[in-house]
PDB file of C-alpha atoms in Angstrom:
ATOM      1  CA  UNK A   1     -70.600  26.278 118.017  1.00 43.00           C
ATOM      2  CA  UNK A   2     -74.194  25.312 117.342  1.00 43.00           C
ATOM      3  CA  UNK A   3     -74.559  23.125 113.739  1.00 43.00           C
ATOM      4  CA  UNK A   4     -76.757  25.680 112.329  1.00 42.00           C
ATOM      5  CA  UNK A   5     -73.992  28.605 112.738  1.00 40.00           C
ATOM      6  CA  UNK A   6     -71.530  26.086 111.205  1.00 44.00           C
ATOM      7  CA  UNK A   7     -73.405  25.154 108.029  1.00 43.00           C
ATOM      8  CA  UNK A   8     -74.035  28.623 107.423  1.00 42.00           C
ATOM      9  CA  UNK A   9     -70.276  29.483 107.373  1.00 44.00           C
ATOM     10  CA  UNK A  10     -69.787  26.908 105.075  1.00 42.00           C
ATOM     11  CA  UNK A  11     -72.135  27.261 102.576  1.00 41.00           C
ATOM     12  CA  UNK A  12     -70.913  31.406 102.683  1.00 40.00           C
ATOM     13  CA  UNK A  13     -67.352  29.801 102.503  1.00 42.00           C
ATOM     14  CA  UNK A  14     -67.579  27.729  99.553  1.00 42.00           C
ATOM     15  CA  UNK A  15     -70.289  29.729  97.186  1.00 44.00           C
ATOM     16  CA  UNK A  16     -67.765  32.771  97.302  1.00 46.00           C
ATOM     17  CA  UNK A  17     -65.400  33.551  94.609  1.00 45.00           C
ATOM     18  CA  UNK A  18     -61.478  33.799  96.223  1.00 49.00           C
ATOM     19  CA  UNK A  19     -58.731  36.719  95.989  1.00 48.00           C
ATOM     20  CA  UNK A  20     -56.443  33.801  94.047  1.00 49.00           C
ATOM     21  CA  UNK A  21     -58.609  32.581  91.346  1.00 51.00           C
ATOM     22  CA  UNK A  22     -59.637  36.166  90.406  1.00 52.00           C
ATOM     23  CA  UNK A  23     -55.958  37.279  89.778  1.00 51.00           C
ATOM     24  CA  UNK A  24     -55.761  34.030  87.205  1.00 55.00           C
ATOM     25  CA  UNK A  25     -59.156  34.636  85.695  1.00 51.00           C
ATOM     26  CA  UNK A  26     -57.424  38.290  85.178  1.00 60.00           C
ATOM     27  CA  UNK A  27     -53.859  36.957  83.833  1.00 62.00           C
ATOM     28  CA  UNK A  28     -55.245  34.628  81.887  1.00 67.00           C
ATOM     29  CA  UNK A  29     -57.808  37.476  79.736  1.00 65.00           C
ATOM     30  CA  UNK A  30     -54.980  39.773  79.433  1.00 70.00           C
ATOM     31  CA  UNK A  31     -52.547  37.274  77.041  1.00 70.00           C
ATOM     32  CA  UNK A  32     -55.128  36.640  75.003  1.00 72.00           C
ATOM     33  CA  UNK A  33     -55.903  40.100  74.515  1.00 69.00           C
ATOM     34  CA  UNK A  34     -52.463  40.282  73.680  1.00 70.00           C
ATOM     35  CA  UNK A  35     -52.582  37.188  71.213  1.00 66.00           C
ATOM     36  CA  UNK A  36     -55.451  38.620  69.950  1.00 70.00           C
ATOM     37  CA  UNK A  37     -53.614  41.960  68.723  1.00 68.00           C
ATOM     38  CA  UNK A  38     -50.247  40.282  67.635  1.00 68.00           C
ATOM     39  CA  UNK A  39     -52.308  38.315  65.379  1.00 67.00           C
ATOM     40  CA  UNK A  40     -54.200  41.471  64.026  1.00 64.00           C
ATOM     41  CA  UNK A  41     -50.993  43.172  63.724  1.00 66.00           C
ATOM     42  CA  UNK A  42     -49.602  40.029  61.669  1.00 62.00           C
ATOM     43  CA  UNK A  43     -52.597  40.079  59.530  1.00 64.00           C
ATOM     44  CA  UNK A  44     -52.208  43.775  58.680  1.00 62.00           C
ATOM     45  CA  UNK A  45     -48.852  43.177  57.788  1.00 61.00           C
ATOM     46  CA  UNK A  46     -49.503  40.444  55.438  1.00 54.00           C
ATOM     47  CA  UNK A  47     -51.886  42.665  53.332  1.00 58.00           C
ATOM     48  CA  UNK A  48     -49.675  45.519  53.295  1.00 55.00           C
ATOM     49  CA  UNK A  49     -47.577  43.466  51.520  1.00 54.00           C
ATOM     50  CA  UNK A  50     -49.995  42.028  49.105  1.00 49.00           C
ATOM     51  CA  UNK A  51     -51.077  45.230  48.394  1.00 54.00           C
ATOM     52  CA  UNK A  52     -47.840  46.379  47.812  1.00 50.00           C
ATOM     53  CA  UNK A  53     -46.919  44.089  45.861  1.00 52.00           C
ATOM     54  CA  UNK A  54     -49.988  44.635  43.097  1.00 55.00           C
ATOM     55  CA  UNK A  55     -49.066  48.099  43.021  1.00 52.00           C
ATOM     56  CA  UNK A  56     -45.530  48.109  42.483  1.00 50.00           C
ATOM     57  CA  UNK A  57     -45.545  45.522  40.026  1.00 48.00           C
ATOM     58  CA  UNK A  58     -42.874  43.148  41.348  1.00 46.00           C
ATOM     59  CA  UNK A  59     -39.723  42.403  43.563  1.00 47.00           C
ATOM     60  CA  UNK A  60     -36.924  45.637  44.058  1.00 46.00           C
ATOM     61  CA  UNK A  61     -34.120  43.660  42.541  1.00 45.00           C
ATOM     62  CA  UNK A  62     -36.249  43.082  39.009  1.00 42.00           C
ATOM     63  CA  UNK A  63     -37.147  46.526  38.673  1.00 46.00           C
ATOM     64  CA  UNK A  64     -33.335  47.375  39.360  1.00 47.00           C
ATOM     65  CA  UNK A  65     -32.289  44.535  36.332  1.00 44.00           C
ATOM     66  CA  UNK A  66     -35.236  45.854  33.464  1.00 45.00           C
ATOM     67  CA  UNK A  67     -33.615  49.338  32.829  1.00 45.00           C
ATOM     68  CA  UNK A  68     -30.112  47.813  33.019  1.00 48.00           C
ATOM     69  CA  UNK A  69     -31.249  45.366  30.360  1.00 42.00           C
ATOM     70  CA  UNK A  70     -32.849  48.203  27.854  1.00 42.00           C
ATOM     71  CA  UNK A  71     -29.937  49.770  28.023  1.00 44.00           C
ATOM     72  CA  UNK A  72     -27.608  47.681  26.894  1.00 46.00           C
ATOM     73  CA  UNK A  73     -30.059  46.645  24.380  1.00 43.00           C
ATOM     74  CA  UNK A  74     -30.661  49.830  23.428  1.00 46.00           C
ATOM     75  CA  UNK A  75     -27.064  50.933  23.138  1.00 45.00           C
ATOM     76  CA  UNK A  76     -26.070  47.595  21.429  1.00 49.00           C
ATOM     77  CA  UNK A  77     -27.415  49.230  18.131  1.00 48.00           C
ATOM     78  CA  UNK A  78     -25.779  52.286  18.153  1.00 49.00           C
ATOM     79  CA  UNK A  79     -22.293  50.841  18.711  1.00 46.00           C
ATOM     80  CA  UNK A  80     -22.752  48.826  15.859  1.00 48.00           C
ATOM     81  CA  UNK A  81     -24.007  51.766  13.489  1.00 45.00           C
ATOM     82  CA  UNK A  82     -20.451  53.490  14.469  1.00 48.00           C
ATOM     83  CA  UNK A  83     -18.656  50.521  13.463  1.00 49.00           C
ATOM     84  CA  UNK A  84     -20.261  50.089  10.635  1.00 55.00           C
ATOM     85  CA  UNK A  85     -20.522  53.767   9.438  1.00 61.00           C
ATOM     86  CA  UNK A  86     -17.002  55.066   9.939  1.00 67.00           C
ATOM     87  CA  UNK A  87     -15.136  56.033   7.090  1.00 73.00           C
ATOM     88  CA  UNK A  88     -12.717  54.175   5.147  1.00 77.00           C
ATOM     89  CA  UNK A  89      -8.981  55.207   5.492  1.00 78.00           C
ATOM     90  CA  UNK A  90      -7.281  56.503   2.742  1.00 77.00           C
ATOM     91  CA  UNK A  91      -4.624  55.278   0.599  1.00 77.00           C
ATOM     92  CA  UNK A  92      -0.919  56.723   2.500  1.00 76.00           C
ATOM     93  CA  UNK A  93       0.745  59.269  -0.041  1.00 76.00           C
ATOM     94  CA  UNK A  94       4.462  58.874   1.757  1.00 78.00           C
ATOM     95  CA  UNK A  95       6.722  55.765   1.929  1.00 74.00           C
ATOM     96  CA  UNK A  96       8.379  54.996   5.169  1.00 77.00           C
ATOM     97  CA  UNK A  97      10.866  57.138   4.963  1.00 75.00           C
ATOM     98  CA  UNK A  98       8.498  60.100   3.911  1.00 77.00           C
ATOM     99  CA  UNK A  99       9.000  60.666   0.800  1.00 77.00           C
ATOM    100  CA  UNK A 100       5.907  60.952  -2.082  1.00 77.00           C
ATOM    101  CA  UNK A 101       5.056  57.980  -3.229  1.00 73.00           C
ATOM    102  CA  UNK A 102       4.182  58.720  -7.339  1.00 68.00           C
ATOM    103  CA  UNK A 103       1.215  58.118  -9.458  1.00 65.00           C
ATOM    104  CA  UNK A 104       0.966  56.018 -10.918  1.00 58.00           C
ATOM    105  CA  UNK A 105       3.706  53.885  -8.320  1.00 58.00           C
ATOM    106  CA  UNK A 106       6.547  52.502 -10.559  1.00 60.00           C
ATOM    107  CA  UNK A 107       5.820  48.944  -9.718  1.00 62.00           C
ATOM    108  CA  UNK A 108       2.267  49.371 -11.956  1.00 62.00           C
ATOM    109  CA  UNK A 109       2.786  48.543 -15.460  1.00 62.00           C
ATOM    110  CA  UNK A 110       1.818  51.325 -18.109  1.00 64.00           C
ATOM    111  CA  UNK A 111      -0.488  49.023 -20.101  1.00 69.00           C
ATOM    112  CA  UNK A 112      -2.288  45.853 -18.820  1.00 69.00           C
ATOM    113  CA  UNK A 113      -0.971  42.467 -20.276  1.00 66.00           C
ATOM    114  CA  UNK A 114      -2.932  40.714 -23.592  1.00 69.00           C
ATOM    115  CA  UNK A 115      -3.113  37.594 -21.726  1.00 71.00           C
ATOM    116  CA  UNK A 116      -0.373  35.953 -24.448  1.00 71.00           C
ATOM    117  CA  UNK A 117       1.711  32.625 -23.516  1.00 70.00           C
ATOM    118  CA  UNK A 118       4.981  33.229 -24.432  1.00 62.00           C
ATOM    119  CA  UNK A 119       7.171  30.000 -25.438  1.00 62.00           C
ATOM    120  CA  UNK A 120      10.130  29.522 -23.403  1.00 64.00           C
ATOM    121  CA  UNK A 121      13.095  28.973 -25.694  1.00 65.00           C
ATOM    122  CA  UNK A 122      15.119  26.400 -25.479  1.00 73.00           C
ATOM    123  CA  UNK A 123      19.183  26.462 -24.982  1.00 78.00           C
ATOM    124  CA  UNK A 124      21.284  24.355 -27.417  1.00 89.00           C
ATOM    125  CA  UNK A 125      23.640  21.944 -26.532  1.00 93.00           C
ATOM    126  CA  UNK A 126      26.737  21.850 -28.396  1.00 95.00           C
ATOM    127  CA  UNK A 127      28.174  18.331 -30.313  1.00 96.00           C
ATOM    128  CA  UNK A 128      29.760  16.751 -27.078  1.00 96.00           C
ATOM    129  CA  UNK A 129      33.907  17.116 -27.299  1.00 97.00           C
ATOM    130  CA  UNK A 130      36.370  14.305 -25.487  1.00 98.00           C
ATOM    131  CA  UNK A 131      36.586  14.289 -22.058  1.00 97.00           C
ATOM    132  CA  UNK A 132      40.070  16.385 -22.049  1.00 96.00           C
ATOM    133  CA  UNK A 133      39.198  19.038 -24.744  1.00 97.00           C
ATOM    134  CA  UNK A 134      37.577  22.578 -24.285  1.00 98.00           C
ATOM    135  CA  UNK A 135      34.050  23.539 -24.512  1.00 97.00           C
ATOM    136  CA  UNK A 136      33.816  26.965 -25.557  1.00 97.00           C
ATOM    137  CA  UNK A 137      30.480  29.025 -24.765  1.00 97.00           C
ATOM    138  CA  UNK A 138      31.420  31.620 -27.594  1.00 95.00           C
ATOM    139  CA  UNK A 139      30.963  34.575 -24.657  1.00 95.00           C
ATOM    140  CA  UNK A 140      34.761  34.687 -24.228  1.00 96.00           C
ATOM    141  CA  UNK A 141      34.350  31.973 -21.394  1.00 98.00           C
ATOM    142  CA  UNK A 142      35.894  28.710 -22.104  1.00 98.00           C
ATOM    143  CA  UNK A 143      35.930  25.406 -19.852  1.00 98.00           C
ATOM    144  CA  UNK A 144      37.581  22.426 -19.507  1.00 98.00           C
ATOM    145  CA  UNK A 145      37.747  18.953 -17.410  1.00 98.00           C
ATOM    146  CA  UNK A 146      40.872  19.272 -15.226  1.00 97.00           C
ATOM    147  CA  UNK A 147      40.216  16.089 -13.837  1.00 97.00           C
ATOM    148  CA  UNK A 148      37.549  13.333 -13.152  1.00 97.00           C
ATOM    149  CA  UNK A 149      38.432  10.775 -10.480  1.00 97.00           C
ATOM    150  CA  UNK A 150      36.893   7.650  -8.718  1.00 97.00           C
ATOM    151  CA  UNK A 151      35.993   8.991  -4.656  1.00 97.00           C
ATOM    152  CA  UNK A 152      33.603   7.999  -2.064  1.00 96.00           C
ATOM    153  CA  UNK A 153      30.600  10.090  -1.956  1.00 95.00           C
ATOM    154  CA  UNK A 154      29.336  11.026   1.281  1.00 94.00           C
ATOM    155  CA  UNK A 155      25.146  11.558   1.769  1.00 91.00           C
ATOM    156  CA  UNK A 156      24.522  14.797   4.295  1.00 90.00           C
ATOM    157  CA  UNK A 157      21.540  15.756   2.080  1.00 88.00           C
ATOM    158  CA  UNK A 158      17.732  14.304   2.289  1.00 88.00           C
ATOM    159  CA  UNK A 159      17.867  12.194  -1.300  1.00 83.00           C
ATOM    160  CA  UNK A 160      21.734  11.579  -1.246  1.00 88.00           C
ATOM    161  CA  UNK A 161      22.948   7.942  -1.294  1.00 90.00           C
ATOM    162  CA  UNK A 162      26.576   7.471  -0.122  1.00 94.00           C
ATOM    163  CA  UNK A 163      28.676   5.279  -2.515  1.00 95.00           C
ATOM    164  CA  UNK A 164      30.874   4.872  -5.615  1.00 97.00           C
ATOM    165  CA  UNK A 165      31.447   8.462  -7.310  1.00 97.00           C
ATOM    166  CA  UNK A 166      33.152  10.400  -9.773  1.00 98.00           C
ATOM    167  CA  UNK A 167      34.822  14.278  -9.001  1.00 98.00           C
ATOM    168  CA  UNK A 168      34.789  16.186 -11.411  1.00 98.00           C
ATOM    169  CA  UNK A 169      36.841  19.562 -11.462  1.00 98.00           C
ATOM    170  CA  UNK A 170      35.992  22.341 -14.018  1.00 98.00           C
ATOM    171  CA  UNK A 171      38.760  25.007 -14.814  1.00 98.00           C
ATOM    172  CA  UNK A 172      36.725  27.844 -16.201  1.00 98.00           C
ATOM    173  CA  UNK A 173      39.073  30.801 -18.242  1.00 98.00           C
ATOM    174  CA  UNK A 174      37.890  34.282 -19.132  1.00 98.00           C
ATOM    175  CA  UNK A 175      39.258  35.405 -22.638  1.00 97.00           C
ATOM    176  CA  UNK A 176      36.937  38.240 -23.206  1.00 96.00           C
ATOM    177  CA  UNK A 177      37.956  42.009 -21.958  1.00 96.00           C
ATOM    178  CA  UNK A 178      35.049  42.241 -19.380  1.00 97.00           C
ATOM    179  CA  UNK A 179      34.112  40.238 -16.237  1.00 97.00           C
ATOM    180  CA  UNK A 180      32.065  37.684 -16.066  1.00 97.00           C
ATOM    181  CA  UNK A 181      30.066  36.052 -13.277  1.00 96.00           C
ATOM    182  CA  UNK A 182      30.107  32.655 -12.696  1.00 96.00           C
ATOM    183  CA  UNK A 183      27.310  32.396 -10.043  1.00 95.00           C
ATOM    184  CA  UNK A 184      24.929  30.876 -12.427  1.00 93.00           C
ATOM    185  CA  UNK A 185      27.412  27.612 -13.443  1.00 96.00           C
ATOM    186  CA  UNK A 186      25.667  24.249 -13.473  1.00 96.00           C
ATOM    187  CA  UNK A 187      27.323  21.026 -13.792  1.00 97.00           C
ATOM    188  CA  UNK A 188      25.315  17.694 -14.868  1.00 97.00           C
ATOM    189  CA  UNK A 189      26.754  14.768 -15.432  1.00 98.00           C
ATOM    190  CA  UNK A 190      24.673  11.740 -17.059  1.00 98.00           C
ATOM    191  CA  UNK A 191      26.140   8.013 -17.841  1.00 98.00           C
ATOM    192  CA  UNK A 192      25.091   4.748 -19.896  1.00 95.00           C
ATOM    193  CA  UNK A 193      22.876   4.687 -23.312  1.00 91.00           C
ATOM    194  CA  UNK A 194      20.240   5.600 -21.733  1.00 93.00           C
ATOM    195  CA  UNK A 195      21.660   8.666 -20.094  1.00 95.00           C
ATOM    196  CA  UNK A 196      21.030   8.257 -17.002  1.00 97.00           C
ATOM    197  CA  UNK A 197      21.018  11.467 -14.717  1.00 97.00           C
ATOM    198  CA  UNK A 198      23.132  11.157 -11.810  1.00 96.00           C
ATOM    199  CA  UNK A 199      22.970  12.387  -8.823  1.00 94.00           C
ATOM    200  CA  UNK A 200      24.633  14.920  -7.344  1.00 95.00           C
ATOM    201  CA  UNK A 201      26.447  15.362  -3.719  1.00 96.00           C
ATOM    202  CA  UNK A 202      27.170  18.222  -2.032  1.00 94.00           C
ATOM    203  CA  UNK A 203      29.850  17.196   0.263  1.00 94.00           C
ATOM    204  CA  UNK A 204      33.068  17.592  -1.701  1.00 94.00           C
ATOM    205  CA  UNK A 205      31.635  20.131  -4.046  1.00 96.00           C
ATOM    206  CA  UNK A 206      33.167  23.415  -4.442  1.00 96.00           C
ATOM    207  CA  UNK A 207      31.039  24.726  -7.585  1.00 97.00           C
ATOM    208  CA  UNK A 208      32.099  27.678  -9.696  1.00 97.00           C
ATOM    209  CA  UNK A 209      30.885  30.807  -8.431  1.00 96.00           C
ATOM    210  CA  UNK A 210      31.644  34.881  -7.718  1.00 96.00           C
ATOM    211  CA  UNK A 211      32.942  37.055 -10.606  1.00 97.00           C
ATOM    212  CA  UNK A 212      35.549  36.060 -13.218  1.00 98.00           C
ATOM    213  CA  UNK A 213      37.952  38.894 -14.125  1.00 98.00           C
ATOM    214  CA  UNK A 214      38.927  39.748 -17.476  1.00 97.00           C
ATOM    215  CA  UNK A 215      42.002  36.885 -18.346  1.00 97.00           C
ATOM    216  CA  UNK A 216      41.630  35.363 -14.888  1.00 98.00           C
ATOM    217  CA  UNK A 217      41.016  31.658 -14.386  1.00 98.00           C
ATOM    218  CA  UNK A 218      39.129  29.487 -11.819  1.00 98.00           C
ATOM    219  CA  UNK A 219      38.347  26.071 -10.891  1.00 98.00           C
ATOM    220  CA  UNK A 220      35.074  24.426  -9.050  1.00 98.00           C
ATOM    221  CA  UNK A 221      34.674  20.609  -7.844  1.00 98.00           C
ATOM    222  CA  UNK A 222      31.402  18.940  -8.958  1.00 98.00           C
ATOM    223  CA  UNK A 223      30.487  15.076  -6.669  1.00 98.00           C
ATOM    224  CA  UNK A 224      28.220  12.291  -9.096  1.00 98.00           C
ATOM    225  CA  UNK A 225      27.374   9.548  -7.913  1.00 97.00           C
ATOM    226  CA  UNK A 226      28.028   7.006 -10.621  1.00 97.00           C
ATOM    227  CA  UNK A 227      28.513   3.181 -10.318  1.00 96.00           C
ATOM    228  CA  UNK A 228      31.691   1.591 -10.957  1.00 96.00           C
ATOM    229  CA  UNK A 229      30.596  -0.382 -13.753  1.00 95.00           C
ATOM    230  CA  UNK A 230      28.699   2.443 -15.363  1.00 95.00           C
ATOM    231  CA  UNK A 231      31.858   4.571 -16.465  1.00 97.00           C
ATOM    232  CA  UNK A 232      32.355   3.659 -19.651  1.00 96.00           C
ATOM    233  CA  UNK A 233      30.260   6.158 -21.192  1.00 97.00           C
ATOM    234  CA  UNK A 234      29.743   9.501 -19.064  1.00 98.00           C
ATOM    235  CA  UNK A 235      28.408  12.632 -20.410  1.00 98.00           C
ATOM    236  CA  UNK A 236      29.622  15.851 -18.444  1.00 98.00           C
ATOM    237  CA  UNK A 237      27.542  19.040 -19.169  1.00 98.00           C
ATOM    238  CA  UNK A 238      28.382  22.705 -17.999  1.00 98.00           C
ATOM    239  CA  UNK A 239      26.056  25.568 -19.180  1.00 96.00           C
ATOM    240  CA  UNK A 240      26.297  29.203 -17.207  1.00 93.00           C
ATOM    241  CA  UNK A 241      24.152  31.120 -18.761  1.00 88.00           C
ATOM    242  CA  UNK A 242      20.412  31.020 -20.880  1.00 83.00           C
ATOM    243  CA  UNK A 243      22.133  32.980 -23.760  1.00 87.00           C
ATOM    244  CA  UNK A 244      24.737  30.309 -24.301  1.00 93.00           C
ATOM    245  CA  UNK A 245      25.184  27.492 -25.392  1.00 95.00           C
ATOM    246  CA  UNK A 246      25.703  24.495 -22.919  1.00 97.00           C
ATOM    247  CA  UNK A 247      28.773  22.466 -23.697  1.00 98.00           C
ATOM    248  CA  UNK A 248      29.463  18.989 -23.423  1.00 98.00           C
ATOM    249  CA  UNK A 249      31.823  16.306 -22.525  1.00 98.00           C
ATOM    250  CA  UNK A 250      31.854  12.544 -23.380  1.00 98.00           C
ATOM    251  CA  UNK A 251      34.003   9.860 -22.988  1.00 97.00           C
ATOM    252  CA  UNK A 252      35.251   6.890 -20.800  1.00 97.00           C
ATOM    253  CA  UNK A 253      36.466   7.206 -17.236  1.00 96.00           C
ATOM    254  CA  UNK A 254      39.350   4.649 -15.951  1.00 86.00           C
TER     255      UNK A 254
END
């Protein structure tokens, strides 16, 4: 082929545009037209939101909570009015067992008290008799010492010491024509010159107690604890009763 011919199908050759780099010069216009319109579409989104956002005035979820809130607020008040204004109860009219309770209720004194102090008398003690005589309360109820004895007190009680003690049994008779309880008989037994009180135990006691018929008779066991060589002067005392006299006992114990 003659040089001229050949340069001129070269020059056509390489100044033309090719079927391959037009199909990627088409490709590569179409994704960014589609880049292009995601990111428009993104945009749009993102003031959609914005917008709604001013004109709703805030997240779902809070305006959910802010009525909730009011109205337990609001309702707060009004349970506490109900409390507070319900009526008092009034006073029940029938005892448990349903009958009428009266007016005014028996337990209620008539007239209110002045306010006074009242002295508490004081219950004489009769002139101490020997240890083996009778002490007589002037009630119809004598009493006497049927025995007092050396023993072994035993402690069981907070306060109680075991050791040396004396047992005293008191034989109490009814000479009056009506009963007489016993329940309230106290023993106390004191020794030395200084009278020294001395205590009592109650293992081994048996005191008086129960109801005393008319004529009848009855003993009770009183524990002291009293040193051995403190028994030379012992004072037993027996009183029953506030309206009697106590009576006494006094002498030396072997």
């Amino acid at each position: 082929m003659p040089p001229g011919l050949m340069g001129t199908d070269t020059s056509a050759s390489g100044g033309g545009a090719s079927p391959g780099r037009s199909a990627d010069v088409g490709a590569t216009a179409r994704r960014r037209a589609l880049v292009a319109a995601a990111l428009v579409a993104v945009l749009a989104g993102v003031g959609w939101g914005v917008s709604a956002s001013r004109d709703g005035g805030g997240p779902a979820g809070v305006d959910d909570a802010a009525p909730s809130a009011v109205a337990t607020a609001s309702a707060t008040p009004s349970a506490t009015a109900t409390a507070t204004g319900a009526p008092p109860q009034p006073a029940p009219t029938t005892m448990p067992d349903g009958s009428t309770i009266p007016s005014p209720s028996p337990g209620a004194p008539s007239t209110p008290g002045q306010g006074r102090t009242v002295p508490v008398g004081s219950v004489r003690t009769q002139a101490p008799v020997d240890l083996d005589g009778t002490g007589d309360f002037g009630t119809g109820l004598t009493v006497r010492l049927a025995g007092v004895r050396g023993v072994q007190g035993v402690a069981r009680a907070p306060g109680e010491v075991a050791g040396p003690a004396l047992e005293v049994t008191v034989r109490a008779t009814n000479g009056s024509d009506a009963p007489i309880a016993l329940d309230g008989v106290v023993g106390y037994l004191s020794y030395g010159g200084d009278r020294t009180p001395a205590t009592d135990f109650g293992q081994g006691s048996a005191p008086l107690q129960g109801e005393l018929a008319a004529g009848a008779s009855a003993t009770g066991t009183y524990v002291f604890a009293v040193p051995e060589d403190q028994r030379d002067d012992v004072r037993v005392e027996i009183s029953y009763t506030g309206e009697a006299p106590t009576v006494a006992f006094e002498g030396a114990v072997d």
